[in-house]
């Protein structure tokens, strides 16, 4: 195994063992729940947003749930990367990540390729295991639903 693969594995395990932004936010935080029925992964995302529309900023984000190391580390990395950014920036980040995961139907927009994914690039190896891709994008689908609807439940089947 290459040194880069070892590093990526360590990043994933670090976020799984010591998840960032773990917990809940009190109302009026937006809450959305996601579930992957294929493997049982569950994610709950809480968002505290200030402002309106695409210029609104995610002031705080907390993530709860249970599941495999891929789903939980992806949620941890996602929460770190989204805090303090606008809704528009976070939608672009989600598009960039989903494109990295090879998700069909993702329509990249100008500038998406320039987005630095940082630690999220460690999850690129998930592409070797197509059944695990849904684990990696579960939290992303859940946070996008929270941004779209202000809450609810999503399922990735």
PDB file of C-alpha atoms in Angstrom:
ATOM      1  CA  UNK A   1       0.000   0.000   0.000  1.00  0.00           C
ATOM      2  CA  UNK A   2       1.284   3.443  -0.873  1.00  0.00           C
ATOM      3  CA  UNK A   3       2.106   6.125   1.665  1.00  0.00           C
ATOM      4  CA  UNK A   4      -0.776   8.259   0.373  1.00  0.00           C
ATOM      5  CA  UNK A   5      -3.270   5.422   0.919  1.00  0.00           C
ATOM      6  CA  UNK A   6      -1.907   4.966   4.450  1.00  0.00           C
ATOM      7  CA  UNK A   7      -2.337   8.675   5.113  1.00  0.00           C
ATOM      8  CA  UNK A   8      -5.895   8.629   3.779  1.00  0.00           C
ATOM      9  CA  UNK A   9      -6.741   5.613   5.923  1.00  0.00           C
ATOM     10  CA  UNK A  10      -5.387   7.433   8.992  1.00  0.00           C
ATOM     11  CA  UNK A  11      -7.456  10.543   8.207  1.00  0.00           C
ATOM     12  CA  UNK A  12     -10.626   8.457   7.893  1.00  0.00           C
ATOM     13  CA  UNK A  13      -9.903   6.561  11.119  1.00  0.00           C
ATOM     14  CA  UNK A  14      -9.080   9.786  12.967  1.00  0.00           C
ATOM     15  CA  UNK A  15     -12.454  11.304  12.027  1.00  0.00           C
ATOM     16  CA  UNK A  16     -14.221   8.049  12.928  1.00  0.00           C
ATOM     17  CA  UNK A  17     -12.523   7.713  16.321  1.00  0.00           C
ATOM     18  CA  UNK A  18     -12.688  11.422  17.162  1.00  0.00           C
ATOM     19  CA  UNK A  19     -15.621  12.862  15.223  1.00  0.00           C
ATOM     20  CA  UNK A  20     -15.788  16.624  14.932  1.00  0.00           C
ATOM     21  CA  UNK A  21     -18.939  18.626  15.648  1.00  0.00           C
ATOM     22  CA  UNK A  22     -20.688  15.669  17.236  1.00  0.00           C
ATOM     23  CA  UNK A  23     -23.921  16.392  19.106  1.00  0.00           C
ATOM     24  CA  UNK A  24     -27.176  18.294  18.756  1.00  0.00           C
ATOM     25  CA  UNK A  25     -28.318  21.887  18.473  1.00  0.00           C
ATOM     26  CA  UNK A  26     -31.441  23.135  20.231  1.00  0.00           C
ATOM     27  CA  UNK A  27     -34.378  24.510  18.259  1.00  0.00           C
ATOM     28  CA  UNK A  28     -34.764  26.641  16.227  1.00  0.00           C
ATOM     29  CA  UNK A  29     -31.908  24.748  14.556  1.00  0.00           C
ATOM     30  CA  UNK A  30     -32.842  22.945  11.373  1.00  0.00           C
ATOM     31  CA  UNK A  31     -32.817  19.169  11.825  1.00  0.00           C
ATOM     32  CA  UNK A  32     -32.697  16.545   9.079  1.00  0.00           C
ATOM     33  CA  UNK A  33     -32.342  12.786   9.345  1.00  0.00           C
ATOM     34  CA  UNK A  34     -30.847  10.426   6.805  1.00  0.00           C
ATOM     35  CA  UNK A  35     -30.862   6.652   6.668  1.00  0.00           C
ATOM     36  CA  UNK A  36     -29.213   4.147   4.367  1.00  0.00           C
ATOM     37  CA  UNK A  37     -31.468   1.061   4.479  1.00  0.00           C
ATOM     38  CA  UNK A  38     -28.870  -1.056   2.671  1.00  0.00           C
ATOM     39  CA  UNK A  39     -26.422  -0.984   5.586  1.00  0.00           C
ATOM     40  CA  UNK A  40     -28.255   0.665   8.484  1.00  0.00           C
ATOM     41  CA  UNK A  41     -26.199   3.884   8.624  1.00  0.00           C
ATOM     42  CA  UNK A  42     -28.082   6.758  10.268  1.00  0.00           C
ATOM     43  CA  UNK A  43     -27.193  10.442  10.253  1.00  0.00           C
ATOM     44  CA  UNK A  44     -28.865  13.387  11.939  1.00  0.00           C
ATOM     45  CA  UNK A  45     -27.714  16.860  10.947  1.00  0.00           C
ATOM     46  CA  UNK A  46     -28.449  20.043  12.908  1.00  0.00           C
ATOM     47  CA  UNK A  47     -27.850  23.455  11.345  1.00  0.00           C
ATOM     48  CA  UNK A  48     -27.840  26.916  12.824  1.00  0.00           C
ATOM     49  CA  UNK A  49     -28.087  29.374   9.946  1.00  0.00           C
ATOM     50  CA  UNK A  50     -28.016  33.167   9.955  1.00  0.00           C
ATOM     51  CA  UNK A  51     -29.267  35.205   7.033  1.00  0.00           C
ATOM     52  CA  UNK A  52     -31.448  34.249   4.119  1.00  0.00           C
ATOM     53  CA  UNK A  53     -31.120  32.537   0.783  1.00  0.00           C
ATOM     54  CA  UNK A  54     -27.802  31.558  -0.749  1.00  0.00           C
ATOM     55  CA  UNK A  55     -25.991  34.256   1.259  1.00  0.00           C
ATOM     56  CA  UNK A  56     -27.077  32.733   4.583  1.00  0.00           C
ATOM     57  CA  UNK A  57     -24.185  31.330   6.615  1.00  0.00           C
ATOM     58  CA  UNK A  58     -23.988  28.049   8.511  1.00  0.00           C
ATOM     59  CA  UNK A  59     -22.981  29.402  11.901  1.00  0.00           C
ATOM     60  CA  UNK A  60     -22.941  25.990  13.543  1.00  0.00           C
ATOM     61  CA  UNK A  61     -23.412  22.382  12.493  1.00  0.00           C
ATOM     62  CA  UNK A  62     -23.698  19.270  14.615  1.00  0.00           C
ATOM     63  CA  UNK A  63     -23.935  15.674  13.499  1.00  0.00           C
ATOM     64  CA  UNK A  64     -25.292  12.610  15.264  1.00  0.00           C
ATOM     65  CA  UNK A  65     -26.010   9.056  14.276  1.00  0.00           C
ATOM     66  CA  UNK A  66     -24.339   5.726  13.919  1.00  0.00           C
ATOM     67  CA  UNK A  67     -22.827   3.682  11.168  1.00  0.00           C
ATOM     68  CA  UNK A  68     -19.670   2.517   9.496  1.00  0.00           C
ATOM     69  CA  UNK A  69     -16.369   4.358   9.547  1.00  0.00           C
ATOM     70  CA  UNK A  70     -17.006   5.735   6.056  1.00  0.00           C
ATOM     71  CA  UNK A  71     -20.371   7.335   6.852  1.00  0.00           C
ATOM     72  CA  UNK A  72     -19.288   8.698  10.209  1.00  0.00           C
ATOM     73  CA  UNK A  73     -15.928  10.058   9.065  1.00  0.00           C
ATOM     74  CA  UNK A  74     -17.539  11.632   5.992  1.00  0.00           C
ATOM     75  CA  UNK A  75     -20.068  13.363   8.267  1.00  0.00           C
ATOM     76  CA  UNK A  76     -17.278  14.616  10.529  1.00  0.00           C
ATOM     77  CA  UNK A  77     -15.233  15.981   7.631  1.00  0.00           C
ATOM     78  CA  UNK A  78     -18.331  17.505   6.055  1.00  0.00           C
ATOM     79  CA  UNK A  79     -19.245  19.326   9.255  1.00  0.00           C
ATOM     80  CA  UNK A  80     -15.743  20.778   9.546  1.00  0.00           C
ATOM     81  CA  UNK A  81     -15.727  21.961   5.963  1.00  0.00           C
ATOM     82  CA  UNK A  82     -19.175  23.612   6.051  1.00  0.00           C
ATOM     83  CA  UNK A  83     -19.072  25.642   9.242  1.00  0.00           C
ATOM     84  CA  UNK A  84     -18.809  29.381   8.626  1.00  0.00           C
ATOM     85  CA  UNK A  85     -19.521  29.181   4.886  1.00  0.00           C
ATOM     86  CA  UNK A  86     -22.522  30.438   2.955  1.00  0.00           C
ATOM     87  CA  UNK A  87     -25.287  28.189   1.701  1.00  0.00           C
ATOM     88  CA  UNK A  88     -24.091  28.807  -1.871  1.00  0.00           C
ATOM     89  CA  UNK A  89     -20.510  27.831  -0.971  1.00  0.00           C
ATOM     90  CA  UNK A  90     -21.746  24.692   0.778  1.00  0.00           C
ATOM     91  CA  UNK A  91     -23.925  23.660  -2.149  1.00  0.00           C
ATOM     92  CA  UNK A  92     -20.866  23.993  -4.395  1.00  0.00           C
ATOM     93  CA  UNK A  93     -18.795  21.977  -1.923  1.00  0.00           C
ATOM     94  CA  UNK A  94     -21.452  19.249  -1.916  1.00  0.00           C
ATOM     95  CA  UNK A  95     -21.504  19.156  -5.717  1.00  0.00           C
ATOM     96  CA  UNK A  96     -17.709  18.890  -5.774  1.00  0.00           C
ATOM     97  CA  UNK A  97     -17.693  16.062  -3.228  1.00  0.00           C
ATOM     98  CA  UNK A  98     -20.488  14.146  -4.962  1.00  0.00           C
ATOM     99  CA  UNK A  99     -18.641  14.512  -8.277  1.00  0.00           C
ATOM    100  CA  UNK A 100     -15.528  13.094  -6.580  1.00  0.00           C
ATOM    101  CA  UNK A 101     -17.659  10.111  -5.539  1.00  0.00           C
ATOM    102  CA  UNK A 102     -18.853   9.642  -9.138  1.00  0.00           C
ATOM    103  CA  UNK A 103     -22.512  10.322  -8.371  1.00  0.00           C
ATOM    104  CA  UNK A 104     -24.599  10.377 -11.572  1.00  0.00           C
ATOM    105  CA  UNK A 105     -26.646  13.464 -12.283  1.00  0.00           C
ATOM    106  CA  UNK A 106     -24.389  15.919 -10.477  1.00  0.00           C
ATOM    107  CA  UNK A 107     -24.280  19.047 -12.621  1.00  0.00           C
ATOM    108  CA  UNK A 108     -20.959  20.810 -11.978  1.00  0.00           C
ATOM    109  CA  UNK A 109     -20.990  24.572 -12.220  1.00  0.00           C
ATOM    110  CA  UNK A 110     -18.233  27.005 -13.077  1.00  0.00           C
ATOM    111  CA  UNK A 111     -15.649  27.105 -10.328  1.00  0.00           C
ATOM    112  CA  UNK A 112     -16.577  23.767  -8.706  1.00  0.00           C
ATOM    113  CA  UNK A 113     -13.299  22.205  -9.866  1.00  0.00           C
ATOM    114  CA  UNK A 114     -11.335  24.864  -7.996  1.00  0.00           C
ATOM    115  CA  UNK A 115     -12.877  23.946  -4.632  1.00  0.00           C
ATOM    116  CA  UNK A 116     -10.289  22.489  -2.274  1.00  0.00           C
ATOM    117  CA  UNK A 117     -11.726  19.406  -0.568  1.00  0.00           C
ATOM    118  CA  UNK A 118      -8.923  19.113   1.973  1.00  0.00           C
ATOM    119  CA  UNK A 119      -9.278  15.969   4.105  1.00  0.00           C
ATOM    120  CA  UNK A 120     -12.380  14.966   2.127  1.00  0.00           C
ATOM    121  CA  UNK A 121     -10.090  13.744  -0.640  1.00  0.00           C
ATOM    122  CA  UNK A 122      -9.206  10.854   1.676  1.00  0.00           C
ATOM    123  CA  UNK A 123     -12.609   9.392   0.823  1.00  0.00           C
ATOM    124  CA  UNK A 124     -11.770   9.124  -2.874  1.00  0.00           C
ATOM    125  CA  UNK A 125     -10.645   5.532  -2.275  1.00  0.00           C
ATOM    126  CA  UNK A 126     -14.279   4.635  -1.553  1.00  0.00           C
ATOM    127  CA  UNK A 127     -14.763   4.645  -5.338  1.00  0.00           C
ATOM    128  CA  UNK A 128     -13.064   1.223  -5.388  1.00  0.00           C
ATOM    129  CA  UNK A 129     -16.051  -0.128  -3.434  1.00  0.00           C
ATOM    130  CA  UNK A 130     -19.211   1.123  -5.178  1.00  0.00           C
ATOM    131  CA  UNK A 131     -21.542  -0.194  -2.483  1.00  0.00           C
ATOM    132  CA  UNK A 132     -19.808   2.097   0.054  1.00  0.00           C
ATOM    133  CA  UNK A 133     -20.333   5.278  -1.969  1.00  0.00           C
ATOM    134  CA  UNK A 134     -23.816   5.648  -0.469  1.00  0.00           C
ATOM    135  CA  UNK A 135     -22.208   5.543   2.972  1.00  0.00           C
ATOM    136  CA  UNK A 136     -19.894   8.416   2.045  1.00  0.00           C
ATOM    137  CA  UNK A 137     -22.634  10.655   0.613  1.00  0.00           C
ATOM    138  CA  UNK A 138     -25.348   9.991   3.217  1.00  0.00           C
ATOM    139  CA  UNK A 139     -24.479  12.999   5.374  1.00  0.00           C
ATOM    140  CA  UNK A 140     -24.171  15.204   2.277  1.00  0.00           C
ATOM    141  CA  UNK A 141     -27.627  14.234   1.036  1.00  0.00           C
ATOM    142  CA  UNK A 142     -28.980  14.866   4.520  1.00  0.00           C
ATOM    143  CA  UNK A 143     -27.440  18.328   4.878  1.00  0.00           C
ATOM    144  CA  UNK A 144     -28.655  19.296   1.401  1.00  0.00           C
ATOM    145  CA  UNK A 145     -32.151  18.247   2.358  1.00  0.00           C
ATOM    146  CA  UNK A 146     -31.879  20.373   5.495  1.00  0.00           C
ATOM    147  CA  UNK A 147     -30.827  23.344   3.373  1.00  0.00           C
ATOM    148  CA  UNK A 148     -33.633  22.726   0.855  1.00  0.00           C
ATOM    149  CA  UNK A 149     -36.549  22.031   3.144  1.00  0.00           C
ATOM    150  CA  UNK A 150     -35.629  23.180   6.612  1.00  0.00           C
ATOM    151  CA  UNK A 151     -35.733  19.621   7.962  1.00  0.00           C
ATOM    152  CA  UNK A 152     -37.271  16.212   7.457  1.00  0.00           C
ATOM    153  CA  UNK A 153     -35.981  12.755   6.662  1.00  0.00           C
ATOM    154  CA  UNK A 154     -34.099  11.463   3.666  1.00  0.00           C
ATOM    155  CA  UNK A 155     -33.241   7.939   2.613  1.00  0.00           C
ATOM    156  CA  UNK A 156     -30.578   6.771   0.190  1.00  0.00           C
ATOM    157  CA  UNK A 157     -31.751   3.575  -1.413  1.00  0.00           C
TER     158      UNK A 157
END
